[in-house]
Short mmCIF file of C-alpha atoms and ligand atoms in Angstrom, two decimals:
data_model
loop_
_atom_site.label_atom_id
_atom_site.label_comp_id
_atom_site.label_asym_id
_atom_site.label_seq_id
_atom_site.Cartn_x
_atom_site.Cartn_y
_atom_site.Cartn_z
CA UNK A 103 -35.56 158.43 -0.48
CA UNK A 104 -32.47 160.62 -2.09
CA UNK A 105 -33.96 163.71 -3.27
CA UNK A 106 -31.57 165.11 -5.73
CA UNK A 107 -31.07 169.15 -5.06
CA UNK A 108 -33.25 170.61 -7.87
CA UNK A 109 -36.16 168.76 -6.18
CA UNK A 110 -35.47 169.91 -3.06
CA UNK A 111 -35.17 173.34 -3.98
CA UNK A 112 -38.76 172.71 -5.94
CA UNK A 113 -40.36 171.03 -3.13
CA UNK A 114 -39.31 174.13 -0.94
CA UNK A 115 -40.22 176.67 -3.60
CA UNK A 116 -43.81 175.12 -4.57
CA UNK A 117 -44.74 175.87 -1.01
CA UNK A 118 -47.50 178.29 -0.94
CA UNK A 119 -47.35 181.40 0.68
CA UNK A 120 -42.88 180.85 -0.15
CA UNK A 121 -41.31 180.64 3.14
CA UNK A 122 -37.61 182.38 2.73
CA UNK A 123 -35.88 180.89 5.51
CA UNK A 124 -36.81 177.02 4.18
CA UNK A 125 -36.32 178.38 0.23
CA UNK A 126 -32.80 179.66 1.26
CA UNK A 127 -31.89 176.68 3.24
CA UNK A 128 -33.14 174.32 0.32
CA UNK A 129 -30.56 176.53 -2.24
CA UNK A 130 -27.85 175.92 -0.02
CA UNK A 131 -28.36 172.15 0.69
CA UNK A 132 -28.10 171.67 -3.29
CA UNK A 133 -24.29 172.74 -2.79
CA UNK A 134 -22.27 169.60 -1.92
CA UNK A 135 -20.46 169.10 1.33
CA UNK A 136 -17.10 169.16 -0.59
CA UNK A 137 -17.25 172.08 -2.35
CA UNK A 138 -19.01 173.94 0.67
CA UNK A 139 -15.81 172.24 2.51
CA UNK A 140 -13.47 174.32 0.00
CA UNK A 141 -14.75 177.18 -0.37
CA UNK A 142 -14.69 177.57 3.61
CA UNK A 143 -11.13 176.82 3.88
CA UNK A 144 -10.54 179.35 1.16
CA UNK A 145 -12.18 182.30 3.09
CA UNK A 146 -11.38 181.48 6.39
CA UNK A 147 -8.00 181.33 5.03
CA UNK A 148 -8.16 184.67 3.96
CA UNK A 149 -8.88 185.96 7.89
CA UNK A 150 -5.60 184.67 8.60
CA UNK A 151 -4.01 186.50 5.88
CA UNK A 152 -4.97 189.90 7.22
CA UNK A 153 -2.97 188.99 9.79
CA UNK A 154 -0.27 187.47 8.20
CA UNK A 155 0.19 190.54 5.68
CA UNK A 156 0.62 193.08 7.94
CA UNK A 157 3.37 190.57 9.87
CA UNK A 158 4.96 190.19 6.53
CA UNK A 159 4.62 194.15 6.02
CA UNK A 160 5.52 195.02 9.32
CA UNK A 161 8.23 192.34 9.77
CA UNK A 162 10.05 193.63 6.90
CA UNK A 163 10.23 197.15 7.55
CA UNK A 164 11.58 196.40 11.52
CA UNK A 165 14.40 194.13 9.71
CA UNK A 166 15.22 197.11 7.53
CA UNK A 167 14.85 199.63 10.02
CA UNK A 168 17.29 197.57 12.85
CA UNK A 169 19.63 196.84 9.61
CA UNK A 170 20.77 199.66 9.45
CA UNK A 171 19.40 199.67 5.37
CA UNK A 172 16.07 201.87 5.78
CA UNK A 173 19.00 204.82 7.45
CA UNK A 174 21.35 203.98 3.96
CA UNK A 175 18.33 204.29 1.74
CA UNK A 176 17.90 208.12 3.21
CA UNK A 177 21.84 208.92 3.02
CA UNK A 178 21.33 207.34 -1.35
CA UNK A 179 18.35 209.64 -1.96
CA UNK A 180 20.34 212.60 -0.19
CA UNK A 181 23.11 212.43 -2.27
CA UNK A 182 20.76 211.43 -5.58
CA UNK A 183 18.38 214.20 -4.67
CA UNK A 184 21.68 216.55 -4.39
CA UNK A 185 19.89 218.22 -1.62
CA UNK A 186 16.39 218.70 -3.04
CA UNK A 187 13.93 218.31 -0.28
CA UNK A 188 11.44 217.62 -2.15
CA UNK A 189 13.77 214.96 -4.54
CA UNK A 190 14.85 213.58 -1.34
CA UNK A 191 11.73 211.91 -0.13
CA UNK A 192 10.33 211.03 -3.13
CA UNK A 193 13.41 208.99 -3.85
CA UNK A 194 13.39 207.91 -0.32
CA UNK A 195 9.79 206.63 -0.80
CA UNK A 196 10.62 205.20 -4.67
CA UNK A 197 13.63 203.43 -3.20
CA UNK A 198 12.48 201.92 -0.16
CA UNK A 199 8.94 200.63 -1.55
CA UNK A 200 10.64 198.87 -4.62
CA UNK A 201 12.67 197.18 -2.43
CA UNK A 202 10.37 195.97 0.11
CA UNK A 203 8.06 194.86 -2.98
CA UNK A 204 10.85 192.78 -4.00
CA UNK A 205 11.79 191.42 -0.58
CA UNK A 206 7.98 190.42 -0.13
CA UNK A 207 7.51 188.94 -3.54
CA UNK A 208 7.87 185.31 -2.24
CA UNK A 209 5.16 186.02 -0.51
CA UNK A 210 2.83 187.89 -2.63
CA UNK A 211 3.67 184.88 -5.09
CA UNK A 212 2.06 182.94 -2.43
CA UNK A 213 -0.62 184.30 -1.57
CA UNK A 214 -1.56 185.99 -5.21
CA UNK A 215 -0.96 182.72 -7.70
CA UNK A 216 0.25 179.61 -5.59
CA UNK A 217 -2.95 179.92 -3.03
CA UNK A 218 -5.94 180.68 -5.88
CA UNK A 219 -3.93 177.16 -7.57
CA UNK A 220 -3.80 175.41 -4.73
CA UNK A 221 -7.85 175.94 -4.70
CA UNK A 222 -8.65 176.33 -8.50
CA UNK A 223 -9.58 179.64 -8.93
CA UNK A 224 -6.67 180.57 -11.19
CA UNK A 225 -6.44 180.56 -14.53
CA UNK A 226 -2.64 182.37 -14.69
CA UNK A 227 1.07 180.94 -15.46
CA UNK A 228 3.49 182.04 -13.19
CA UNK A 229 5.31 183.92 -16.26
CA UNK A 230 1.76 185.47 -16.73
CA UNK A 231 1.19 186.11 -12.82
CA UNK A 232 4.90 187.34 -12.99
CA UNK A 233 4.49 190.08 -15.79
CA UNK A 234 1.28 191.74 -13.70
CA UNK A 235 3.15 191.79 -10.24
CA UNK A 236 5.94 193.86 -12.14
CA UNK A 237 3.19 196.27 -14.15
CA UNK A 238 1.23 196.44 -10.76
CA UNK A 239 4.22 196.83 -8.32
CA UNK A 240 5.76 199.62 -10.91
CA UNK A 241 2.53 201.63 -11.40
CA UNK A 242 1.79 201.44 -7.56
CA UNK A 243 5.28 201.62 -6.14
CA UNK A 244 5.18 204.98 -8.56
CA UNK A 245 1.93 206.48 -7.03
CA UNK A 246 2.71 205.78 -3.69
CA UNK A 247 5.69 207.80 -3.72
CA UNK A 248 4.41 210.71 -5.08
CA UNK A 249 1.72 210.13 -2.22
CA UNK A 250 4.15 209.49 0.47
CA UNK A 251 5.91 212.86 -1.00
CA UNK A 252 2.97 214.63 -0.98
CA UNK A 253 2.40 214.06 2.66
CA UNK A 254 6.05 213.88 3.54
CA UNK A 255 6.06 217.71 2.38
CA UNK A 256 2.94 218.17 4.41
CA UNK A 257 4.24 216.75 7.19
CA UNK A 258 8.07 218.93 7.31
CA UNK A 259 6.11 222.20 6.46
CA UNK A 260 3.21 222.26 8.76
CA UNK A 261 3.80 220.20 12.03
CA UNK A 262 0.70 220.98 13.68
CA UNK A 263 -1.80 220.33 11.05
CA UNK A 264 -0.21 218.26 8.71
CA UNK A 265 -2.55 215.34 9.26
CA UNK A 266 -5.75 217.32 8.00
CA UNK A 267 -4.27 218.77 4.98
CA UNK A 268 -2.90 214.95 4.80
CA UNK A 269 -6.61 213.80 4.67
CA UNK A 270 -7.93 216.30 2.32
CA UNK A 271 -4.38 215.53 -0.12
CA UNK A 272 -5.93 211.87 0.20
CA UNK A 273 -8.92 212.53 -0.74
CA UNK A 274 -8.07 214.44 -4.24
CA UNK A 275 -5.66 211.40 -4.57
CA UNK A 276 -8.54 208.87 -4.20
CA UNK A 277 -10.36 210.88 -6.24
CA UNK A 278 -7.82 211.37 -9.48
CA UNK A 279 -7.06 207.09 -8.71
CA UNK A 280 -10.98 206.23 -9.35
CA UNK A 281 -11.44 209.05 -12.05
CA UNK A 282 -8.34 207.75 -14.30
CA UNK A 283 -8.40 204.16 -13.44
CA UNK A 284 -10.75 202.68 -15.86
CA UNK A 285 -8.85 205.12 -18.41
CA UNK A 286 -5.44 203.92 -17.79
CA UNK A 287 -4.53 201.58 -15.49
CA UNK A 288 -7.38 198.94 -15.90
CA UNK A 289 -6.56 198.47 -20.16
CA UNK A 290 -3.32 197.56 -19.22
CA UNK A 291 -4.42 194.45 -17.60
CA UNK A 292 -7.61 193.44 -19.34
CA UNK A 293 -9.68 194.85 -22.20
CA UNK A 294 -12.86 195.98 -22.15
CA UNK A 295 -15.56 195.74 -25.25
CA UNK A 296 -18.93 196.49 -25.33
CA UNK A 297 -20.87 193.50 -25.03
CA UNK A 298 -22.26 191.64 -28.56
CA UNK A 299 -25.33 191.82 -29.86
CA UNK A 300 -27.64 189.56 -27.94
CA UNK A 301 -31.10 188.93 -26.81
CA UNK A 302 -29.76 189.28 -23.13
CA UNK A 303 -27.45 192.05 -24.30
CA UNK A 304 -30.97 193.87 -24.92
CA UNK A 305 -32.47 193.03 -21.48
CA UNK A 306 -28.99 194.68 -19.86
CA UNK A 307 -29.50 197.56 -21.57
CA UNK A 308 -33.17 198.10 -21.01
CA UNK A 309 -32.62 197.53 -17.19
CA UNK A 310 -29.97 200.19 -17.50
CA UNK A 311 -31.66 202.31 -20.10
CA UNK A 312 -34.91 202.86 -17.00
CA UNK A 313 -32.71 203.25 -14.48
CA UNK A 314 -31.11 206.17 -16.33
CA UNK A 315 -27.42 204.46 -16.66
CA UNK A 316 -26.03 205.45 -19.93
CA UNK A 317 -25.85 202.41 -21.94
CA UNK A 318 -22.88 202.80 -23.93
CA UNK A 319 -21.14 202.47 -20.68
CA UNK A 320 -21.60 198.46 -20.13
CA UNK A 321 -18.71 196.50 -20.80
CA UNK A 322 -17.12 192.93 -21.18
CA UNK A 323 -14.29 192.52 -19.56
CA UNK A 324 -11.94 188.83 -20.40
CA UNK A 325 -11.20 188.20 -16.13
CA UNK A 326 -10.67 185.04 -17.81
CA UNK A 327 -7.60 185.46 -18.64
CA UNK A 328 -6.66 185.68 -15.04
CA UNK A 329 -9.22 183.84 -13.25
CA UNK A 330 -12.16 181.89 -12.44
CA UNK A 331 -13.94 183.88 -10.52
CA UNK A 332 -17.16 185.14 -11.84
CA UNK A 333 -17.97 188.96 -11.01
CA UNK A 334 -18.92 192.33 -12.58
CA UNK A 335 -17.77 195.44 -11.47
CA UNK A 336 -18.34 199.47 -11.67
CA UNK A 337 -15.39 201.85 -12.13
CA UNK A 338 -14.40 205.64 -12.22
CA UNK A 339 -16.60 208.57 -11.18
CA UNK A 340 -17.64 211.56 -13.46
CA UNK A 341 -16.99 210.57 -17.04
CA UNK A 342 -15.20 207.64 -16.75
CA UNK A 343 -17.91 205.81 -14.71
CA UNK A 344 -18.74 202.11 -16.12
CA UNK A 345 -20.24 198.62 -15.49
CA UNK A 346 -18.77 196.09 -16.86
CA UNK A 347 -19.27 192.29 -16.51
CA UNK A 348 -16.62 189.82 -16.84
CA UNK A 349 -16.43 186.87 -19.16
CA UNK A 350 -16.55 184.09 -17.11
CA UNK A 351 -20.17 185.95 -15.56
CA UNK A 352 -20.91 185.52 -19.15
CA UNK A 353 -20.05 181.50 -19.90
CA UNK A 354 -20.82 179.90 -16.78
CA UNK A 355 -24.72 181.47 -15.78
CA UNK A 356 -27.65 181.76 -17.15
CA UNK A 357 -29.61 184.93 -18.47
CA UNK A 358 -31.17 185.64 -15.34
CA UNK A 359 -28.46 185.35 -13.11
CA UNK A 360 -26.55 187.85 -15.29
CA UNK A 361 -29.43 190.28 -15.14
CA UNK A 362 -29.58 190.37 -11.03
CA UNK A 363 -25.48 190.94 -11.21
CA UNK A 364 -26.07 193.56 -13.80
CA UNK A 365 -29.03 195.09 -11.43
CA UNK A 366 -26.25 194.99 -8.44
CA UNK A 367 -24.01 196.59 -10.38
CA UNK A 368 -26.18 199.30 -11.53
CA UNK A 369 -27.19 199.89 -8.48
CA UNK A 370 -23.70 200.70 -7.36
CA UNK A 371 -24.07 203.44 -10.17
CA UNK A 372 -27.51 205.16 -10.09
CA UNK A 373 -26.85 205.29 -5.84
CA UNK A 374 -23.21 206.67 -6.50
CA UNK A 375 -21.34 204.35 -4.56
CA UNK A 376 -18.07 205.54 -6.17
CA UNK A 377 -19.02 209.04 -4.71
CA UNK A 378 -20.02 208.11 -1.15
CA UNK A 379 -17.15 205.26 -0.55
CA UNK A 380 -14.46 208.41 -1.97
CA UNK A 381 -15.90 210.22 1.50
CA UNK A 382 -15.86 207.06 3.68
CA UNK A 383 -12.47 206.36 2.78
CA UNK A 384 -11.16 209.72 2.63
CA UNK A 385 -12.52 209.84 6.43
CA UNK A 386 -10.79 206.80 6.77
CA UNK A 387 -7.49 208.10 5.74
CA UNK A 388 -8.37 211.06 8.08
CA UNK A 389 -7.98 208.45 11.13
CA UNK A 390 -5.29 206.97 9.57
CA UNK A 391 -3.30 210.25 9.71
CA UNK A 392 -4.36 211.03 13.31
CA UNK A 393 -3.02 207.67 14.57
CA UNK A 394 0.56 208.08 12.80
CA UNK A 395 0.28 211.36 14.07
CA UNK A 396 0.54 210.56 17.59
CA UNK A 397 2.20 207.00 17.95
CA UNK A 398 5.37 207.35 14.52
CA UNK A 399 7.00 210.23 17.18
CA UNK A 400 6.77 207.82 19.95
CA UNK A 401 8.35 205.13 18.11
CA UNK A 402 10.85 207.17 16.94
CA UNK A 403 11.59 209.02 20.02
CA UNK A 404 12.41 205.09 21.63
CA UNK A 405 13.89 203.47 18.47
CA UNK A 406 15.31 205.86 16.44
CA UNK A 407 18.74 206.27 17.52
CA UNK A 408 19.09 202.49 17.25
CA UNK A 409 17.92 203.15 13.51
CA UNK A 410 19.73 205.99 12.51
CA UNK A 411 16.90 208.07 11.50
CA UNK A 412 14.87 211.11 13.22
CA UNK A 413 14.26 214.53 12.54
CA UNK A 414 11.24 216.03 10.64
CA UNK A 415 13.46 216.19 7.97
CA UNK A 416 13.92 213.15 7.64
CA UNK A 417 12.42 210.83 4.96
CA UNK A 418 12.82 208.20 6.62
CA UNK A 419 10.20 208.74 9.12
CA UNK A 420 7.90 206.75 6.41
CA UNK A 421 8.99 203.90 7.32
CA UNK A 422 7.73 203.61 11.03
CA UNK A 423 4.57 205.50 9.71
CA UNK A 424 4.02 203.02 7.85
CA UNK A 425 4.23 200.31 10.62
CA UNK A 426 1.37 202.29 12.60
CA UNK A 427 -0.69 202.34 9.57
CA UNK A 428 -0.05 198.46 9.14
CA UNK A 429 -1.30 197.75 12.55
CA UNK A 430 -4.25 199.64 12.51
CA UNK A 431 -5.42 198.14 9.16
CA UNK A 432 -5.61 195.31 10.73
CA UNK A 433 -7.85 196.91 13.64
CA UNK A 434 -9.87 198.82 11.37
CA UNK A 435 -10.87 195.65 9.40
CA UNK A 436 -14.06 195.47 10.34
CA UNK A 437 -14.61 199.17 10.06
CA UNK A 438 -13.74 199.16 5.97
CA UNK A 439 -15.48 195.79 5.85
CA UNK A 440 -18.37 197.19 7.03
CA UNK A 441 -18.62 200.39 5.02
CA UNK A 442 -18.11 198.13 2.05
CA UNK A 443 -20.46 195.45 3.02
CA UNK A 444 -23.16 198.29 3.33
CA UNK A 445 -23.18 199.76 -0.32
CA UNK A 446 -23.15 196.33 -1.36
CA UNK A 447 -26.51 195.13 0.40
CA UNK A 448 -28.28 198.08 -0.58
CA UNK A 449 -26.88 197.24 -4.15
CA UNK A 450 -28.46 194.09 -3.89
CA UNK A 451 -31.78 195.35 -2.58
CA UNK A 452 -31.31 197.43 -5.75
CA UNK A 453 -30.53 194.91 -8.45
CA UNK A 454 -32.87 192.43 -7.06
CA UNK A 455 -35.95 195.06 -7.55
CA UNK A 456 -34.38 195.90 -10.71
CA UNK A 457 -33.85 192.30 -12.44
CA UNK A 458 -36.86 190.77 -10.25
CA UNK A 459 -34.84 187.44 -11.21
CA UNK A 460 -35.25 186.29 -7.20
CA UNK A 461 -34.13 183.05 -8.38
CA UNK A 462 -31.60 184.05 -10.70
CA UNK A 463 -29.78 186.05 -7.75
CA UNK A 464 -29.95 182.87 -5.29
CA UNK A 465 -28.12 180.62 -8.09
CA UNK A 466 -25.71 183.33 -8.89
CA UNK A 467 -25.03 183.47 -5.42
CA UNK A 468 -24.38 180.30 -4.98
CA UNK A 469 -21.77 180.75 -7.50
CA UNK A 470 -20.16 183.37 -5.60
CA UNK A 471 -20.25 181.40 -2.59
CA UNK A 472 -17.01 178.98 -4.59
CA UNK A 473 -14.69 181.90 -3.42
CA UNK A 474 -17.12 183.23 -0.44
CA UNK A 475 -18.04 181.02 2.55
CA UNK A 476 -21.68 181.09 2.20
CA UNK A 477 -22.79 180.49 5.48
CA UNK A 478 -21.00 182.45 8.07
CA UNK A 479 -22.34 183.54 11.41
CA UNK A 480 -23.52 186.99 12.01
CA UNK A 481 -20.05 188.31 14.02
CA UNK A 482 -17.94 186.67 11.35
CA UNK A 483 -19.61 188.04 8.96
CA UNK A 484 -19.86 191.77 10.23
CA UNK A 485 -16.14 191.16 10.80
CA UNK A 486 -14.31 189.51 7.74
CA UNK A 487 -17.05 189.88 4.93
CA UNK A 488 -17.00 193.21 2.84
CA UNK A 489 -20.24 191.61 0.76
CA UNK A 490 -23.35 190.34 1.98
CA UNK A 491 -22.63 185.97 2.15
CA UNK A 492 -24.78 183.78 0.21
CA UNK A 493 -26.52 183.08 2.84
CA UNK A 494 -28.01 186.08 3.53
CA UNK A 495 -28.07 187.24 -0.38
CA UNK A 496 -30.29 184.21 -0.97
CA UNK A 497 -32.46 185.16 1.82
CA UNK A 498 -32.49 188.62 0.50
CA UNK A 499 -34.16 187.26 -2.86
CA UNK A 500 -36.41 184.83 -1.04
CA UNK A 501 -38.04 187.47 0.58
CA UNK A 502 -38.35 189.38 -2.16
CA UNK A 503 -39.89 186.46 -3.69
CA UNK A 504 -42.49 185.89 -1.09
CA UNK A 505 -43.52 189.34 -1.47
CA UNK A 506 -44.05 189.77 -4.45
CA UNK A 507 -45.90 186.06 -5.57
CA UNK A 508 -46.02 185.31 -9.32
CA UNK A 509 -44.39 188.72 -10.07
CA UNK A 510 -40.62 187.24 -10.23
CA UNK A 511 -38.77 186.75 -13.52
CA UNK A 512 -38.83 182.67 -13.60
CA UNK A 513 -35.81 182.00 -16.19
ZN1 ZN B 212 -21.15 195.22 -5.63
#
């Protein structure tokens, strides 16, 4: 007999008391073996690509560093800076990132609109994908300079302690990127309305409205016109804080699977993620620091005649800095995965309780799972994912379920 998947999920559901494991495993078998197929070569794709970025990243900067060009690039912003230190790396920094973003643009075309074609998550034309690489690469090829300058300074003024200053810089920086973000930089690739007037419109905002999230910040945000991908998302911190949801959340699920996203993503607010991921990653940048710290002088002590550049006066030095930080993003992986993949679950703990949509979340999930391998084992998923997989999101609501019987929202 060929159950189709609704039954099966039924059959598994109907059991009395619920048992999560066999309710999870029945939501997952209604997902067929191709799509489960794609959306695993998708992800596990992606673990290669932390690799392969940083040998893209790190491969051009040792071809511009043995070339002779990253040594040229410091003589230009000498003679532009007409010997203003401070002129002098930020040029440095301006110069040599807009160049290496053009130099890896192949590649970023790759992996940013060819790759999410190749598996039908895009919605973008290349013109389209084209005019946001330039906006992005020009507003973050801008800010990274003035970081880079900022801890260039740092670095040429006080030798010895450079690197915690260097943290505590980062941190304000981090802090002034989430606090004007939504402002400024996020309107210039999408816009963001409040939502219509709508019987599920009025749900949102009750969940929000008793768990004391200002209502006139949740947005709609058209992620359509770039994508797929369902999602919802908070910004900023202070003021500026906001959840919005995206369009596509909006056209392709039902009521209750919009409420549990909406009750992860206020969850993110009322337990001020923003807040407590500012401090993880500002420690983050702290060991960051500490590691260029102690290998870029060893690198340059052994290379840097060959490349023309040395001296703590020299801008320059950013450029095998950056090479140490390149290789230990790749180590630390799991570490920011991990920090991530923490506020998440207890968001979902949070917006489950809130929505008590149980069934809602596992379908949702299931949607998720088109750009998420759902069911990953435990090390690959404390390695590679920074959210909870389906898998365990489902189980998440099935246990919920089971312990709370004929309490869960049903729609
Ligand atoms: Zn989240």
């Amino acid at each position: 007999m060929v159950l189709t998947p609704l039954i099966v999920v039924a059959a598994a559901q109907a059991a009395s008391p619920l048992d999560p494991v066999a309710a999870t495993d029945a939501y997952l078998a209604t997902v067929s073996a191709a799509v489960r197929a794609r959306s695993d070569a998708y992800f596990e794709g992606g673990y290669w690509l932390i690799l392969w970025n940083a040998a893209v990243a790190i491969g051009a900067a040792w071809a511009l560093l043995r070339s002779g060009v990253v040594a040229r690039l410091s003589v230009k912003a000498t003679t532009l800076a007409r010997g203003r230190r401070a002129g002098r790396a930020f040029l440095f920094a301006l110069l040599y990132l807009a160049l290496t973003s053009v130099l890896t643009l192949p590649w970023s075309a790759y992996v940013g609109w060819a790759r999410e074609h190749q598996y039908g998550m895009s919605n973008q034309s290349l013109a389209a994908w084209t005019g946001e690489w330039l906006l992005g690469t020009a507003i973050g090829t801008l800010l990274s300079a003035l970081a880079a300058l900022a801890l260039l300074t740092l670095y040429r003024k006080l030798p010895q302690s450079w690197w915690a200053w260097g943290t505590l810089a980062s941190g304000l920086f981090l802090f002034a990127g989430l606090l004007l973000a939504p402002v400024f930089v996020q309107p210039m690739f999408n816009r963001y309305t409040p939502m219509a007037a709508s019987p599920l419109r009025t749900q949102i905002l009750q969940m929000a409205q008793a768990n004391s999230v200002p209502t006139n910040n949740v947005l709609v945000v058209d992620a359509s016109r770039q994508t797929r991908r369902i999602s919802a998302n908070v910004a900023g911190i202070g003021p500026t804080v906001r959840v919005a949801l995206n369009d596509n959340l909006l056209n392709r699920t039902s009521p209750a699977e919009v409420r549990a996203v909406m009750g992860h993503e206020l969850g993110h607010y009322v337990l001020n993620h923003t807040l407590s991921l500012l401090v993880a990653f500002t420690l983050v940048a702290g060991l960051f620091l500490i590691a260029v710290d102690r290998a870029t002088p060893r690198l340059v002590a052994r290379y840097g005649e060959d490349w023309g550049i040395g001296g703590r006066d020299d801008p320059a030095v950013l450029v095998p800095a950056m090479v140490v930080a390149t290789a230990l993003s790749v180590l630390l992986t799991p570490v920011t995965n991990s920090v991530v993949r923490f506020h998440e679950s207890q968001a979902d703990y949070f917006g489950i309780n809130a929505s008590r949509a149980p069934d809602g979340w596992a379908r949702v999930s299931l949607k998720l799972g088109e750009y998420r391998k759902l069911s990953p084992s435990p090390l690959e998923e404390a390695i590679f994912y920074d959210h909870p997989s389906g898998r365990t999101r489902i189980l998440m609501g099935m246990r919920w379920k089971a312990h709370h019987a004929g309490e869960a929202d049903l729609d």
